[in-house]
PDB file of C-alpha atoms and ligand atoms in Angstrom:
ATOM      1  CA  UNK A   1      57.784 174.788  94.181  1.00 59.00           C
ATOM      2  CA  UNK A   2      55.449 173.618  91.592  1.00 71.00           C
ATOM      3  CA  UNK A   3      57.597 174.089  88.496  1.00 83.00           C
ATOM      4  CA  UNK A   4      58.777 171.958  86.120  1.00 87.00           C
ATOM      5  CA  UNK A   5      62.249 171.787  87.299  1.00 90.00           C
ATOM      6  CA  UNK A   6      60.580 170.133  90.548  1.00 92.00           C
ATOM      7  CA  UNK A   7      58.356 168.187  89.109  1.00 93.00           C
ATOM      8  CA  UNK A   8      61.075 166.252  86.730  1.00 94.00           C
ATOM      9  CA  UNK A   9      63.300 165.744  89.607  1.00 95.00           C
ATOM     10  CA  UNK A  10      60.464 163.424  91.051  1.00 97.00           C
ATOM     11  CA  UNK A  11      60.298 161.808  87.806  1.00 97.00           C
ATOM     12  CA  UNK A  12      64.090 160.820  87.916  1.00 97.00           C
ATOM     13  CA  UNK A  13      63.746 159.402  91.439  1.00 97.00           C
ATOM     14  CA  UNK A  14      61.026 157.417  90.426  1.00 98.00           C
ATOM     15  CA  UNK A  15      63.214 156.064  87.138  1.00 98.00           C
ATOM     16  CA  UNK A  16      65.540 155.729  89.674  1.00 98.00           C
ATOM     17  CA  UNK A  17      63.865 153.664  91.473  1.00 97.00           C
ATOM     18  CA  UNK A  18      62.490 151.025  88.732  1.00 97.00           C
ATOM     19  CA  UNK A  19      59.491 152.718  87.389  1.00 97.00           C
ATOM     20  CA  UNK A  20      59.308 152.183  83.548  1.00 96.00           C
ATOM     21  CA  UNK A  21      56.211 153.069  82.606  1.00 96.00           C
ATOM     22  CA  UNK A  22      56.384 156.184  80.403  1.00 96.00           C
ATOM     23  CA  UNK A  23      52.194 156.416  80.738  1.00 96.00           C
ATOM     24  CA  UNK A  24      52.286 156.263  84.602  1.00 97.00           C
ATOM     25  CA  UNK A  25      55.709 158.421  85.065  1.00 98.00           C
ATOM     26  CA  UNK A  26      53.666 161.069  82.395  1.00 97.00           C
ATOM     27  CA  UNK A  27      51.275 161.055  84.821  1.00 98.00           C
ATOM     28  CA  UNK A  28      53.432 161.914  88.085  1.00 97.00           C
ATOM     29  CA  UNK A  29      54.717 164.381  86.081  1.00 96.00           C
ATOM     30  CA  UNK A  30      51.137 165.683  85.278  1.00 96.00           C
ATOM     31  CA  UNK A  31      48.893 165.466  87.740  1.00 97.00           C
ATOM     32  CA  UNK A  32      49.313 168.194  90.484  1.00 96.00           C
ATOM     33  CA  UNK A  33      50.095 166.756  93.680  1.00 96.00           C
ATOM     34  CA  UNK A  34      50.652 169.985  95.227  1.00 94.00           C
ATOM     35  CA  UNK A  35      46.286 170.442  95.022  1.00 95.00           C
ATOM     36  CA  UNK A  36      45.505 167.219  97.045  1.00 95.00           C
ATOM     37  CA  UNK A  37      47.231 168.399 100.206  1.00 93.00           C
ATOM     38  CA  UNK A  38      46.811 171.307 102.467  1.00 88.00           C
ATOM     39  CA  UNK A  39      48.637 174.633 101.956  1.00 87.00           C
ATOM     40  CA  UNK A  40      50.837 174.554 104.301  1.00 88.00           C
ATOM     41  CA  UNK A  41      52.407 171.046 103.039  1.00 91.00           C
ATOM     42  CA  UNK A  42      52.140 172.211  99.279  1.00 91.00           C
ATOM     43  CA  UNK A  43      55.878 173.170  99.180  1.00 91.00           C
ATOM     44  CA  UNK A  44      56.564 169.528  99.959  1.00 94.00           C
ATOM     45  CA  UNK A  45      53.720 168.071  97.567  1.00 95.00           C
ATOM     46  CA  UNK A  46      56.583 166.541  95.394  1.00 95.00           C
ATOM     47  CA  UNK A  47      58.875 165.266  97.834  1.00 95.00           C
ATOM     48  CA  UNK A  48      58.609 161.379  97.181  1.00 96.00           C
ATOM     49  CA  UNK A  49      57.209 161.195 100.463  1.00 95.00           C
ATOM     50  CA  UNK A  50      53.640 160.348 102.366  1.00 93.00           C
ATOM     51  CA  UNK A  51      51.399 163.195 103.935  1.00 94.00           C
ATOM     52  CA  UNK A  52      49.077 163.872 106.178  1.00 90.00           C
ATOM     53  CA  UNK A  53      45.440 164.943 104.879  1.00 88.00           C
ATOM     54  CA  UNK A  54      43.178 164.889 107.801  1.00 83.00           C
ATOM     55  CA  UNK A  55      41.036 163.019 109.615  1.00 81.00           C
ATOM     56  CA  UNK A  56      43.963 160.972 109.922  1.00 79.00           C
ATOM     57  CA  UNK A  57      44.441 160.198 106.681  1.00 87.00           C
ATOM     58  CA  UNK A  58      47.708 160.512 104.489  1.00 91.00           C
ATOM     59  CA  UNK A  59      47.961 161.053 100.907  1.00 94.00           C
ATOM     60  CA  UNK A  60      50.142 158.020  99.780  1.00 94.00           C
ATOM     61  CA  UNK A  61      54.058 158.301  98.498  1.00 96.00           C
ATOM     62  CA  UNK A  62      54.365 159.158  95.008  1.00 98.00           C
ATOM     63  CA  UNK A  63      56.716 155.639  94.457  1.00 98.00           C
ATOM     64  CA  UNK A  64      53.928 153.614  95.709  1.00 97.00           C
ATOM     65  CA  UNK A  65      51.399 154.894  93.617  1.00 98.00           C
ATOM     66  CA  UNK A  66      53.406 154.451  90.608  1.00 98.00           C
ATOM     67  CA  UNK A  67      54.371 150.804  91.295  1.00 98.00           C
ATOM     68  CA  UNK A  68      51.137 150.051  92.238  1.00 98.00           C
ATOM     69  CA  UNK A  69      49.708 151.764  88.796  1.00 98.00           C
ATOM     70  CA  UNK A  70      52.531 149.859  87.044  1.00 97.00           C
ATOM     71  CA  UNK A  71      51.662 146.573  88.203  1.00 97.00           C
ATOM     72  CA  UNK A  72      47.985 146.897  87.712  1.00 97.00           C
ATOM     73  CA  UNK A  73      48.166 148.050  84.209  1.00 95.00           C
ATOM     74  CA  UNK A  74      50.669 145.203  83.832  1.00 89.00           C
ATOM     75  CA  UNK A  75      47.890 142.702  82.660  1.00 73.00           C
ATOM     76  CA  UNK A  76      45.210 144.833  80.932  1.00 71.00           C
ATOM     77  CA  UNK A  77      44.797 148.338  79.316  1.00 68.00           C
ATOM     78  CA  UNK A  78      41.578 150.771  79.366  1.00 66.00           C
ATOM     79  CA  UNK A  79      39.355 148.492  81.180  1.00 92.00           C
ATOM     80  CA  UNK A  80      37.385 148.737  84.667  1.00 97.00           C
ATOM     81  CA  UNK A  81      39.055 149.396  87.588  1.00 98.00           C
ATOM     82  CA  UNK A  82      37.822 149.201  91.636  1.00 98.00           C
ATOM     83  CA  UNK A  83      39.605 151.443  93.534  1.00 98.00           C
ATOM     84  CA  UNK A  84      39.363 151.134  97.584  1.00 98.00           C
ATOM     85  CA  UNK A  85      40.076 153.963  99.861  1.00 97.00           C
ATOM     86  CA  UNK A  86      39.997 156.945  97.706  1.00 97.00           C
ATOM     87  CA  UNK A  87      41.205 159.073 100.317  1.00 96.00           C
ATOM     88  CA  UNK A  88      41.980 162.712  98.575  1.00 96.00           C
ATOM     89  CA  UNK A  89      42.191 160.721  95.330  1.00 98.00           C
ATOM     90  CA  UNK A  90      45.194 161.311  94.192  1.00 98.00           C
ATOM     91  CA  UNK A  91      45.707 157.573  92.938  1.00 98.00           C
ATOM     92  CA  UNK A  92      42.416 158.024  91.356  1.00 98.00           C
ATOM     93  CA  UNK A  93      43.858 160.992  89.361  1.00 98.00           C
ATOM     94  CA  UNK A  94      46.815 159.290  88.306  1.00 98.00           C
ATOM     95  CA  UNK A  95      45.393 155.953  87.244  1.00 97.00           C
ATOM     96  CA  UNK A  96      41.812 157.290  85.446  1.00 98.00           C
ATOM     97  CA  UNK A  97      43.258 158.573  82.325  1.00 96.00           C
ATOM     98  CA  UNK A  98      45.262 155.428  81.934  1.00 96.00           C
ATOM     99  CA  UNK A  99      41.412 153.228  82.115  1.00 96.00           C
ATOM    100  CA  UNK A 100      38.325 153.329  81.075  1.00 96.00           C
ATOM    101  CA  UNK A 101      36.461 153.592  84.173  1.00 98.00           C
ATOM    102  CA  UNK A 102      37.147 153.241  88.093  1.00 98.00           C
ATOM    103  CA  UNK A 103      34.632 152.866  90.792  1.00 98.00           C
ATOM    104  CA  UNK A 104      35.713 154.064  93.820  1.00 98.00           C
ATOM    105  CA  UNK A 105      34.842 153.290  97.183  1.00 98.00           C
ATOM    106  CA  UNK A 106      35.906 155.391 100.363  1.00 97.00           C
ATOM    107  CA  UNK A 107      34.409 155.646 103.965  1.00 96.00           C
ATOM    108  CA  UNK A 108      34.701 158.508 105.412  1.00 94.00           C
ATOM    109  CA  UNK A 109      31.907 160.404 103.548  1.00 95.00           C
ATOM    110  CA  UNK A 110      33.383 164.069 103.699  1.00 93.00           C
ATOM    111  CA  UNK A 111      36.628 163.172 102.467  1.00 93.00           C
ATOM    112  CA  UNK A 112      34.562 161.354  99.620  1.00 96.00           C
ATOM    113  CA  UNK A 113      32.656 164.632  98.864  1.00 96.00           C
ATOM    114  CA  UNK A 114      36.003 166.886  98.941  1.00 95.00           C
ATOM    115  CA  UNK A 115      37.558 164.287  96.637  1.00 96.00           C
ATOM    116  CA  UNK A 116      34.857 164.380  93.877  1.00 98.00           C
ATOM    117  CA  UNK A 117      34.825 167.987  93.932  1.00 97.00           C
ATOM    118  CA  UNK A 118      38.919 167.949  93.297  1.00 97.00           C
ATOM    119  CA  UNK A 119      38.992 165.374  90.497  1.00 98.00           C
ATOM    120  CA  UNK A 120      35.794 167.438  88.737  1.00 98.00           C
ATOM    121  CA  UNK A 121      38.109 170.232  88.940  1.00 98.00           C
ATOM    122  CA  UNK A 122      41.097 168.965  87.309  1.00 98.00           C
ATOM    123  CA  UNK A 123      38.359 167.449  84.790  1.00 98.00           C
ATOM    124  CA  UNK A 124      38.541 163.802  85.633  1.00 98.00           C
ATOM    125  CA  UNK A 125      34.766 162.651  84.694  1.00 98.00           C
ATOM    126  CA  UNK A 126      35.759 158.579  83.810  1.00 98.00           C
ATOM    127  CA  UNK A 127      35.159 158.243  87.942  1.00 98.00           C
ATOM    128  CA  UNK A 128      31.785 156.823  89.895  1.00 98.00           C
ATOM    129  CA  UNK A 129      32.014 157.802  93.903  1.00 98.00           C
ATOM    130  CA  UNK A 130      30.525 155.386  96.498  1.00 97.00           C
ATOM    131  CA  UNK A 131      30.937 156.021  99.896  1.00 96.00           C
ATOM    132  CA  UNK A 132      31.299 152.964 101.598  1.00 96.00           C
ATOM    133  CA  UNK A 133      32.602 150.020 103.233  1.00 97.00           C
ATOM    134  CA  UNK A 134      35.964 148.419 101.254  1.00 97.00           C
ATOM    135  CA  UNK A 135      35.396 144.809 102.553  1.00 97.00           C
ATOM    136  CA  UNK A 136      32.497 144.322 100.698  1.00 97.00           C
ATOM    137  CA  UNK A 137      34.184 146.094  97.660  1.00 98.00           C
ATOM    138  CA  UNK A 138      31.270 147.077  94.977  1.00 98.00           C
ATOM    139  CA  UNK A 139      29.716 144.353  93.206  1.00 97.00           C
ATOM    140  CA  UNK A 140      27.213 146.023  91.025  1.00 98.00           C
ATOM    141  CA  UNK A 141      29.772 147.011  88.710  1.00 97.00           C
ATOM    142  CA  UNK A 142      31.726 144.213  88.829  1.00 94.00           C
ATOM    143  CA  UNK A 143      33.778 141.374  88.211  1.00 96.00           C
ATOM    144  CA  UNK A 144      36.567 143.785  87.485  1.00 97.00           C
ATOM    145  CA  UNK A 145      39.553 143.718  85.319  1.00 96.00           C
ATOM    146  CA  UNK A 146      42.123 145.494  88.342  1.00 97.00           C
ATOM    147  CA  UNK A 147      41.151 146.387  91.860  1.00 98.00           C
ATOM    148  CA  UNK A 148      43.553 148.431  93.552  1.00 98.00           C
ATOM    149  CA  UNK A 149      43.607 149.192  97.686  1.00 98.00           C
ATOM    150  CA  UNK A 150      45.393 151.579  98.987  1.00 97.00           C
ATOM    151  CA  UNK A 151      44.611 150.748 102.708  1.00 96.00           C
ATOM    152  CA  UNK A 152      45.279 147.408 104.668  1.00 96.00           C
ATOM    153  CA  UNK A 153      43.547 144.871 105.742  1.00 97.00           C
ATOM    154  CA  UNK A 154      45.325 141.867 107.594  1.00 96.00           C
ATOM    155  CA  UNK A 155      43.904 139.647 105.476  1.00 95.00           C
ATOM    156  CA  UNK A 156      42.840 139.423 101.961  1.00 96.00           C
ATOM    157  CA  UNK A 157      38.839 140.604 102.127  1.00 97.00           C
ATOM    158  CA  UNK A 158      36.899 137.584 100.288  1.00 97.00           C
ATOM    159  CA  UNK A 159      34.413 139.990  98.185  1.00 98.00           C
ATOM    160  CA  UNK A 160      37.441 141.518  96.381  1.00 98.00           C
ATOM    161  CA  UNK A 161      38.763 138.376  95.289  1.00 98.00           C
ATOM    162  CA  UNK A 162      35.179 137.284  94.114  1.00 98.00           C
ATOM    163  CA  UNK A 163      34.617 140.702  92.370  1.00 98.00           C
ATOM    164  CA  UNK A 164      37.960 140.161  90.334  1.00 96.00           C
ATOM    165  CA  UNK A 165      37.514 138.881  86.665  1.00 95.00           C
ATOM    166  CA  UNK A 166      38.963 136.042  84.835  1.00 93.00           C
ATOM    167  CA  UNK A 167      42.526 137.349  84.074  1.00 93.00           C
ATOM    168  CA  UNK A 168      42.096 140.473  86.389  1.00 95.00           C
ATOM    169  CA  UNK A 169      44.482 141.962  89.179  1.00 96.00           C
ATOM    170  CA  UNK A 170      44.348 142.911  92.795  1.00 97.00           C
ATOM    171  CA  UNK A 171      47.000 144.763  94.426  1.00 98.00           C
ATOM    172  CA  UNK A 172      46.835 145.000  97.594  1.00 98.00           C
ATOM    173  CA  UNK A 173      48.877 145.430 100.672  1.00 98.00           C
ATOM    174  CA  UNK A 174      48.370 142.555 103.229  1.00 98.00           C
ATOM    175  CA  UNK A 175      49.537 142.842 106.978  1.00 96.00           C
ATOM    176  CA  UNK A 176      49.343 144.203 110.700  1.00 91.00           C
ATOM    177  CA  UNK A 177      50.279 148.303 110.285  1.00 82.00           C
ATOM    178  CA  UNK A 178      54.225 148.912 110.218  1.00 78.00           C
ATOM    179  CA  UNK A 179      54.882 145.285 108.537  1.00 85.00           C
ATOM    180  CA  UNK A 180      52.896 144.851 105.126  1.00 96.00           C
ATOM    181  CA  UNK A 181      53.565 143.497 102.392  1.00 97.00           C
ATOM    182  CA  UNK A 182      52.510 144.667  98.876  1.00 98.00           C
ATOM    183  CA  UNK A 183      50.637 142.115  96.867  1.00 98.00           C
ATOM    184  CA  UNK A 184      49.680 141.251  93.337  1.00 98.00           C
ATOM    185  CA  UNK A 185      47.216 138.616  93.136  1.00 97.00           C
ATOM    186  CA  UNK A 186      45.791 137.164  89.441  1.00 96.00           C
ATOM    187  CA  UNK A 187      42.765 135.340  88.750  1.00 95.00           C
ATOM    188  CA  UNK A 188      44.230 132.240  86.649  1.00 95.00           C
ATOM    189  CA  UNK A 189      40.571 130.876  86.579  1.00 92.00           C
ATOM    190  CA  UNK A 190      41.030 127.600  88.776  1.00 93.00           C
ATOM    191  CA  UNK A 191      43.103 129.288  91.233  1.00 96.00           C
ATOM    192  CA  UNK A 192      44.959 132.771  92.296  1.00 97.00           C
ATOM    193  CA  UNK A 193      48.070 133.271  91.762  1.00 97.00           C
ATOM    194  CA  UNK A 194      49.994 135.911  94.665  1.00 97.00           C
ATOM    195  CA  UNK A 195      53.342 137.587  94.402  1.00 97.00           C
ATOM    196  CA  UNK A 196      54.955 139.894  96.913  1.00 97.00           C
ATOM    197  CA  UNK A 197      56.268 143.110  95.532  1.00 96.00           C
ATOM    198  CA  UNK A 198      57.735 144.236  98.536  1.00 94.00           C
ATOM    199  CA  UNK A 199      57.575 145.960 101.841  1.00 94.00           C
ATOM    200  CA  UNK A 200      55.181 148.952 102.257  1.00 95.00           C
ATOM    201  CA  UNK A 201      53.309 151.216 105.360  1.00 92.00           C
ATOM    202  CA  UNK A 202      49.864 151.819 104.434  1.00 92.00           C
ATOM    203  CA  UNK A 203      46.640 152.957 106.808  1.00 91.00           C
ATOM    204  CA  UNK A 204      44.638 150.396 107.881  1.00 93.00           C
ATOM    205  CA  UNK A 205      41.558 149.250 106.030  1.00 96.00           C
ATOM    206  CA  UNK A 206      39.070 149.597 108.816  1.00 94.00           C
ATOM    207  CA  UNK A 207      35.968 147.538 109.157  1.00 87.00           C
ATOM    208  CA  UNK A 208      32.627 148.928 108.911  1.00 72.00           C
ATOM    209  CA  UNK A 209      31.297 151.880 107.484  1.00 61.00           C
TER     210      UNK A 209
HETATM  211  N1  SAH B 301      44.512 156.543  97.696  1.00 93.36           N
HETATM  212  C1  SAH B 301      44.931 157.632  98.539  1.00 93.36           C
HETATM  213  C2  SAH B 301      45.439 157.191  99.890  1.00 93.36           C
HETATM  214  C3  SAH B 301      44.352 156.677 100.724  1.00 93.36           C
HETATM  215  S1  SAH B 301      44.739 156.489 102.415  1.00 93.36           S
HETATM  216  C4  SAH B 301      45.988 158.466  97.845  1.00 93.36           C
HETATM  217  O1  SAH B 301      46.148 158.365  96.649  1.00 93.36           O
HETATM  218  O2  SAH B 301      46.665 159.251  98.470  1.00 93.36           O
HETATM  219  C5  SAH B 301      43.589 155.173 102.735  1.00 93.36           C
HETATM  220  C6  SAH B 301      42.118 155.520 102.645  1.00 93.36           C
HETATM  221  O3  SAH B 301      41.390 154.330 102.880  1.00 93.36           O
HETATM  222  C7  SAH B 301      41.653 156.528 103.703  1.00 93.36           C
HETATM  223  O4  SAH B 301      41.020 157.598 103.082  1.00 93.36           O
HETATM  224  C8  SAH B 301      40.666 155.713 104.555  1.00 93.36           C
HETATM  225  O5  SAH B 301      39.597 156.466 105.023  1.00 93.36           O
HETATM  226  C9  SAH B 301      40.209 154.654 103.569  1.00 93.36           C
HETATM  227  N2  SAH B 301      39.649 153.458 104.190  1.00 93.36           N
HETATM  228  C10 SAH B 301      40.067 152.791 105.295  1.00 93.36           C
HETATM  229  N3  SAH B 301      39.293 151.728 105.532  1.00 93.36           N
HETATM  230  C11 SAH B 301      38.346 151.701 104.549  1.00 93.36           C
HETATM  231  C12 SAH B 301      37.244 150.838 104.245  1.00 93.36           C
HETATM  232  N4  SAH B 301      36.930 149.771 104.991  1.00 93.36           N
HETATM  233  N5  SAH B 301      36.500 151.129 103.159  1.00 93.36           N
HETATM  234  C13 SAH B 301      36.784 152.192 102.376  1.00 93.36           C
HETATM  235  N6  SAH B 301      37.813 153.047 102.609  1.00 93.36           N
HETATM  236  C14 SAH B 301      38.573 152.798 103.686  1.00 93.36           C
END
């Protein structure tokens, strides 16, 4: 169920489907999605398909996080990335060896703690943890050259666009749960610039720690 055979099949959907990136489809191919879900699902870890982690989480669809990689590393290459809502990190996985660093913020503390534990595993060390509140994104580190959510917020959270460098990208999907829309937003210096890339489902990005 993990094999090669299964693995390339997901690859193909994915080409299928408009991904071009060879760096970001290497990386579906590599990382092993079957470790950031639970047993029991791990038969169905590369289904193109969203599943449930816990705590009500889900571990987003393999298409997503390849179109949202893809966009992001549209503008820039091996610079510093924000990452909101870690979740089990598998995102994180695929996008860190594509950068040169991500700072990640999630907040629900044990998931965070599980998560850093996978990605040491699978020796991902380019990653800094913060558990944490997404709306205020992480400014210490920042501006940014991409910031990436995976959760939604109704609304576009101010700090994020503020923590986004000259030239950088958010992507982001915007909108009530069942009807978002996935967004790339650039920093053109005296204004941002926003184009949809289409409909998605995502959690939602809840307020407060
Ligand atoms: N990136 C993950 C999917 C994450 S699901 C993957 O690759 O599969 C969305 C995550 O956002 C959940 O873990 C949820 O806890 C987190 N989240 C929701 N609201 C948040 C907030 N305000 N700040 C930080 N994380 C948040």
């Amino acid at each position: 169920m993990t094999s090669a055979r299964t693995r390339n099949r997901l690859v193909q959907r994915l080409i299928d489907q408009g991904i071009r990136s060879e760096a970001v489809l290497n990386q579906i191919r590599n990382v092993p999605r079957h470790l950031f879900v639970d047993e029991a699902l791990a038969s169905r870890a590369y289904e193109d398909t969203a599943l449930p982690i816990g705590l009500g989480q889900t571990i987003s669809q393999p298409y997503i996080v390849a179109r949202m990689t893809e966009a992001l590393l549209g503008g820039f290459q091996g610079e510093v990335v924000l990452e909101i809502g870690t979740g089990c990190g598998y995102q994180t996985a695929v996008l860190a060896p594509l950068v040169k660093k991500i700072y990640t913020v999630e907040r629900i503390h044990e998931l965070m703690r599980k998560t850093r534990q996978r990605l040491r595993d699978l020796d991902i060390y380019n990653v800094q943890y913060r558990p944490g509140d997404g709306w205020e994104g992480w400014s210490k580190y920042g501006p940014y050259d991409g910031i990436i959510v995976t959760a939604a917020p109704p609304t576009i959270p101010e700090k994020l666009l503020q923590q986004l460098a000259p030239g950088g990208r958010l992507i982001i999907p915007i909108g009530e749960q069942g009807r978002q829309e996935l967004t790339m937003i650039t920093n053109k210096n005296d204004h941002f610039q926003q184009t949809s890339l289409g409909a998605v489902s995502f959690v939602p990005l809840v307020h407060g720690k």
